[in-house]
C-alpha cells in the first residue's frame, strides 16, 4: 500500500471539475486502497481524488474514528451527485489540502445521494449530520470547489495569511504534501496510479 502526497491549495487540479469514472480495473482498486491509507495516516475523514492529483470523480469517506460515529462504515463514492437536500447546519470544517485553516461552514444537514459503487452499480443513500457534511465537502472537491468558497468575504480575509502560506509552501504537516514548487508542471498521474 502507498501513502500518496496530498495536493494543496494553489494546485490547479483542486479547481478542476473531475471526469466520470467509467471503468473499474486493478489500478482503480489499488488507488482506492491507497486513498484510504493516505487519509487514515493524515487523520482525515474524507479524501477526494483531486487531493491526490487526479481528476476523477472518486472520493473515500470514513468517519468511524469520530466519537459517536463508530457505526458508520467507510464508503467509496464513484460519480456521486446530490439529488436532494434539507435543513441547515453550521459546523467548523478543515481540509487536508488546506492545512491549519478552519472555519465554520453552513450546509444542508441532510442529503440524498446517487452514486456508483466499485461494481459500478447505482446506489442511493440518505445521509445526515457529520456524514452529510463530509459527503458535501468531498463532492465539492469533485467539482473544483473548496470549503473556503462557502465563506463570507470577511471570514476569507481573516484566513488570507494562512492561505498565502500554503500557496508558498510555508506550511508544516505530519503528512506528505505534493511539492508546490512543481505546481506549474504536469502531474505524473501514471506514477500516482501505479500500484508499487
Ligand atoms: Zn477537503
mmCIF file of C-alpha atoms and ligand atoms in Angstrom:
data_model
loop_
_atom_site.group_PDB
_atom_site.id
_atom_site.type_symbol
_atom_site.label_atom_id
_atom_site.label_comp_id
_atom_site.label_asym_id
_atom_site.label_seq_id
_atom_site.Cartn_x
_atom_site.Cartn_y
_atom_site.Cartn_z
ATOM 1 C CA UNK A 1 0.000 0.000 0.000
ATOM 2 C CA UNK A 2 1.176 3.514 -0.770
ATOM 3 C CA UNK A 3 0.811 6.794 1.010
ATOM 4 C CA UNK A 4 0.123 9.442 -1.610
ATOM 5 C CA UNK A 5 1.275 13.069 -1.341
ATOM 6 C CA UNK A 6 -1.602 15.488 -0.766
ATOM 7 C CA UNK A 7 -2.061 18.334 -3.252
ATOM 8 C CA UNK A 8 -2.656 21.622 -1.526
ATOM 9 C CA UNK A 9 -4.386 24.949 -2.144
ATOM 10 C CA UNK A 10 -2.617 26.561 -5.114
ATOM 11 C CA UNK A 11 -2.542 23.446 -7.307
ATOM 12 C CA UNK A 12 -4.797 23.756 -10.358
ATOM 13 C CA UNK A 13 -6.007 20.151 -10.010
ATOM 14 C CA UNK A 14 -8.076 21.187 -6.961
ATOM 15 C CA UNK A 15 -10.001 23.647 -9.142
ATOM 16 C CA UNK A 16 -10.925 21.313 -11.985
ATOM 17 C CA UNK A 17 -14.212 19.562 -12.486
ATOM 18 C CA UNK A 18 -13.410 15.863 -12.370
ATOM 19 C CA UNK A 19 -14.141 13.269 -15.038
ATOM 20 C CA UNK A 20 -16.616 10.465 -14.614
ATOM 21 C CA UNK A 21 -15.202 7.069 -13.636
ATOM 22 C CA UNK A 22 -16.416 4.581 -16.249
ATOM 23 C CA UNK A 23 -14.130 1.596 -15.783
ATOM 24 C CA UNK A 24 -13.047 -0.356 -12.733
ATOM 25 C CA UNK A 25 -9.688 -2.046 -13.037
ATOM 26 C CA UNK A 26 -6.884 -3.180 -10.723
ATOM 27 C CA UNK A 27 -5.342 0.282 -10.822
ATOM 28 C CA UNK A 28 -8.521 1.885 -9.599
ATOM 29 C CA UNK A 29 -8.953 -0.688 -6.824
ATOM 30 C CA UNK A 30 -5.423 -0.086 -5.590
ATOM 31 C CA UNK A 31 -5.946 3.681 -5.861
ATOM 32 C CA UNK A 32 -8.966 3.369 -3.566
ATOM 33 C CA UNK A 33 -6.877 1.378 -1.067
ATOM 34 C CA UNK A 34 -4.081 3.925 -1.260
ATOM 35 C CA UNK A 35 -6.530 6.786 -0.768
ATOM 36 C CA UNK A 36 -7.972 5.180 2.384
ATOM 37 C CA UNK A 37 -4.438 4.596 3.648
ATOM 38 C CA UNK A 38 -3.378 8.180 2.860
ATOM 39 C CA UNK A 39 -6.490 9.599 4.537
ATOM 40 C CA UNK A 40 -6.117 7.472 7.688
ATOM 41 C CA UNK A 41 -2.441 8.338 8.079
ATOM 42 C CA UNK A 42 -3.305 12.026 7.856
ATOM 43 C CA UNK A 43 -6.172 11.595 10.355
ATOM 44 C CA UNK A 44 -8.618 12.732 7.701
ATOM 45 C CA UNK A 45 -12.258 11.650 7.452
ATOM 46 C CA UNK A 46 -12.686 12.231 3.726
ATOM 47 C CA UNK A 47 -10.421 12.368 0.688
ATOM 48 C CA UNK A 48 -11.299 13.195 -2.913
ATOM 49 C CA UNK A 49 -9.155 12.192 -5.888
ATOM 50 C CA UNK A 50 -8.109 15.787 -6.833
ATOM 51 C CA UNK A 51 -6.412 15.903 -3.417
ATOM 52 C CA UNK A 52 -4.027 13.198 -4.622
ATOM 53 C CA UNK A 53 -3.586 14.874 -8.026
ATOM 54 C CA UNK A 54 -6.202 13.025 -10.099
ATOM 55 C CA UNK A 55 -9.217 14.500 -11.847
ATOM 56 C CA UNK A 56 -11.524 11.542 -11.301
ATOM 57 C CA UNK A 57 -14.993 11.630 -9.740
ATOM 58 C CA UNK A 58 -13.987 9.430 -6.828
ATOM 59 C CA UNK A 59 -13.955 10.032 -3.106
ATOM 60 C CA UNK A 60 -13.497 7.953 0.028
ATOM 61 C CA UNK A 61 -15.055 8.732 3.400
ATOM 62 C CA UNK A 62 -14.524 7.185 6.834
ATOM 63 C CA UNK A 63 -15.916 8.976 9.873
ATOM 64 C CA UNK A 64 -15.907 5.877 12.123
ATOM 65 C CA UNK A 65 -12.977 7.192 14.186
ATOM 66 C CA UNK A 66 -15.082 10.118 15.372
ATOM 67 C CA UNK A 67 -16.800 9.724 18.734
ATOM 68 C CA UNK A 68 -20.455 8.886 18.274
ATOM 69 C CA UNK A 69 -19.994 7.973 14.574
ATOM 70 C CA UNK A 70 -18.479 4.486 15.103
ATOM 71 C CA UNK A 71 -21.409 2.737 13.400
ATOM 72 C CA UNK A 72 -20.840 4.424 10.050
ATOM 73 C CA UNK A 73 -18.965 2.137 7.680
ATOM 74 C CA UNK A 74 -16.294 3.588 5.372
ATOM 75 C CA UNK A 75 -17.628 4.300 1.911
ATOM 76 C CA UNK A 76 -16.319 4.783 -1.629
ATOM 77 C CA UNK A 77 -18.353 7.103 -3.835
ATOM 78 C CA UNK A 78 -17.939 6.997 -7.602
ATOM 79 C CA UNK A 79 -19.613 9.710 -9.655
ATOM 80 C CA UNK A 80 -21.675 10.967 -6.706
ATOM 81 C CA UNK A 81 -24.459 13.503 -7.109
ATOM 82 C CA UNK A 82 -26.625 15.229 -4.547
ATOM 83 C CA UNK A 83 -30.212 14.747 -5.654
ATOM 84 C CA UNK A 84 -31.954 16.439 -2.733
ATOM 85 C CA UNK A 85 -31.072 18.272 0.447
ATOM 86 C CA UNK A 86 -32.872 19.504 3.551
ATOM 87 C CA UNK A 87 -32.286 21.672 6.588
ATOM 88 C CA UNK A 88 -29.263 23.684 7.516
ATOM 89 C CA UNK A 89 -26.364 23.197 9.894
ATOM 90 C CA UNK A 90 -23.226 25.140 10.692
ATOM 91 C CA UNK A 91 -20.011 23.486 11.861
ATOM 92 C CA UNK A 92 -16.289 24.013 11.644
ATOM 93 C CA UNK A 93 -14.520 22.403 8.697
ATOM 94 C CA UNK A 94 -10.950 21.836 7.713
ATOM 95 C CA UNK A 95 -9.333 20.172 4.719
ATOM 96 C CA UNK A 96 -6.165 18.115 4.281
ATOM 97 C CA UNK A 97 -5.436 20.304 1.229
ATOM 98 C CA UNK A 98 -5.744 23.486 3.293
ATOM 99 C CA UNK A 99 -3.681 22.652 6.389
ATOM 100 C CA UNK A 100 -4.267 24.541 9.646
ATOM 101 C CA UNK A 101 -7.107 26.630 8.213
ATOM 102 C CA UNK A 102 -10.519 26.052 9.779
ATOM 103 C CA UNK A 103 -13.797 27.901 9.534
ATOM 104 C CA UNK A 104 -17.496 27.435 10.184
ATOM 105 C CA UNK A 105 -19.425 26.396 7.069
ATOM 106 C CA UNK A 106 -23.203 26.333 6.683
ATOM 107 C CA UNK A 107 -24.600 23.489 4.597
ATOM 108 C CA UNK A 108 -27.764 21.407 4.344
ATOM 109 C CA UNK A 109 -27.988 18.950 7.251
ATOM 110 C CA UNK A 110 -29.473 16.110 5.244
ATOM 111 C CA UNK A 111 -28.645 14.996 1.721
ATOM 112 C CA UNK A 112 -29.792 12.342 -0.696
ATOM 113 C CA UNK A 113 -27.010 10.939 -2.854
ATOM 114 C CA UNK A 114 -26.890 8.984 -6.036
ATOM 115 C CA UNK A 115 -23.546 7.315 -6.758
ATOM 116 C CA UNK A 116 -21.921 4.178 -8.120
ATOM 117 C CA UNK A 117 -20.100 1.566 -6.070
ATOM 118 C CA UNK A 118 -16.940 -0.323 -7.040
ATOM 119 C CA UNK A 119 -19.004 -2.632 -9.266
ATOM 120 C CA UNK A 120 -20.449 0.461 -10.977
ATOM 121 C CA UNK A 121 -23.867 -0.396 -9.548
ATOM 122 C CA UNK A 122 -26.081 2.598 -8.952
ATOM 123 C CA UNK A 123 -26.792 3.284 -5.268
ATOM 124 C CA UNK A 124 -28.889 5.755 -3.354
ATOM 125 C CA UNK A 125 -28.289 6.837 0.234
ATOM 126 C CA UNK A 126 -29.595 9.358 2.687
ATOM 127 C CA UNK A 127 -27.054 10.984 4.980
ATOM 128 C CA UNK A 128 -27.418 13.361 7.907
ATOM 129 C CA UNK A 129 -25.188 15.266 10.292
ATOM 130 C CA UNK A 130 -21.421 14.823 10.021
ATOM 131 C CA UNK A 131 -21.652 12.160 7.295
ATOM 132 C CA UNK A 132 -23.772 14.519 5.168
ATOM 133 C CA UNK A 133 -21.319 17.352 5.779
ATOM 134 C CA UNK A 134 -18.268 15.321 4.795
ATOM 135 C CA UNK A 135 -20.011 13.971 1.688
ATOM 136 C CA UNK A 136 -20.897 17.512 0.587
ATOM 137 C CA UNK A 137 -17.336 18.706 1.248
ATOM 138 C CA UNK A 138 -15.929 15.830 -0.839
ATOM 139 C CA UNK A 139 -18.443 16.226 -3.678
ATOM 140 C CA UNK A 140 -17.464 19.913 -3.761
ATOM 141 C CA UNK A 141 -13.871 18.748 -4.359
ATOM 142 C CA UNK A 142 -15.059 16.740 -7.367
ATOM 143 C CA UNK A 143 -16.469 19.967 -8.793
ATOM 144 C CA UNK A 144 -13.343 22.027 -8.168
ATOM 145 C CA UNK A 145 -14.832 23.677 -5.108
ATOM 146 C CA UNK A 146 -13.227 24.111 -1.679
ATOM 147 C CA UNK A 147 -14.820 24.780 1.712
ATOM 148 C CA UNK A 148 -13.328 28.280 1.752
ATOM 149 C CA UNK A 149 -15.534 29.112 -1.253
ATOM 150 C CA UNK A 150 -18.547 28.931 1.088
ATOM 151 C CA UNK A 151 -17.236 31.660 3.397
ATOM 152 C CA UNK A 152 -18.091 35.314 3.521
ATOM 153 C CA UNK A 153 -15.552 37.847 2.261
ATOM 154 C CA UNK A 154 -14.833 38.907 5.844
ATOM 155 C CA UNK A 155 -14.090 35.383 7.024
ATOM 156 C CA UNK A 156 -11.990 34.678 3.969
ATOM 157 C CA UNK A 157 -9.904 37.779 4.519
ATOM 158 C CA UNK A 158 -9.269 36.597 8.086
ATOM 159 C CA UNK A 159 -7.808 33.416 6.613
ATOM 160 C CA UNK A 160 -5.784 35.190 3.939
ATOM 161 C CA UNK A 161 -2.408 34.829 5.610
ATOM 162 C CA UNK A 162 -2.804 31.117 6.236
ATOM 163 C CA UNK A 163 -3.890 30.594 2.636
ATOM 164 C CA UNK A 164 -0.966 32.516 1.219
ATOM 165 C CA UNK A 165 1.440 30.483 3.376
ATOM 166 C CA UNK A 166 0.014 27.298 1.898
ATOM 167 C CA UNK A 167 0.399 28.669 -1.641
ATOM 168 C CA UNK A 168 4.044 29.435 -0.917
ATOM 169 C CA UNK A 169 4.665 26.027 0.618
ATOM 170 C CA UNK A 170 5.350 27.550 4.033
ATOM 171 C CA UNK A 171 3.242 25.043 5.892
ATOM 172 C CA UNK A 172 4.217 22.103 8.089
ATOM 173 C CA UNK A 173 2.115 18.954 8.286
ATOM 174 C CA UNK A 174 2.672 15.486 9.700
ATOM 175 C CA UNK A 175 1.593 14.026 6.364
ATOM 176 C CA UNK A 176 3.309 14.251 2.969
ATOM 177 C CA UNK A 177 2.421 17.145 0.672
ATOM 178 C CA UNK A 178 2.969 17.417 -3.070
ATOM 179 C CA UNK A 179 5.847 19.743 -3.935
ATOM 180 C CA UNK A 180 4.246 23.156 -4.517
ATOM 181 C CA UNK A 181 7.325 24.390 -6.411
ATOM 182 C CA UNK A 182 6.215 21.968 -9.174
ATOM 183 C CA UNK A 183 2.695 23.338 -9.342
ATOM 184 C CA UNK A 184 3.051 24.505 -12.945
ATOM 185 C CA UNK A 185 4.370 21.152 -14.152
ATOM 186 C CA UNK A 186 2.167 18.378 -15.490
ATOM 187 C CA UNK A 187 1.158 15.921 -12.761
ATOM 188 C CA UNK A 188 2.584 12.437 -13.273
ATOM 189 C CA UNK A 189 -0.744 10.618 -12.962
ATOM 190 C CA UNK A 190 0.770 7.311 -14.114
ATOM 191 C CA UNK A 191 3.017 7.300 -11.090
ATOM 192 C CA UNK A 192 0.137 8.086 -8.739
ATOM 193 C CA UNK A 193 -1.853 5.213 -10.245
ATOM 194 C CA UNK A 194 0.985 2.692 -10.244
ATOM 195 C CA UNK A 195 0.456 0.058 -7.581
ATOM 196 C CA UNK A 196 4.043 -0.060 -6.270
HETATM 197 ZN ZN1 LIG B 1 -11.185 18.869 1.611
#
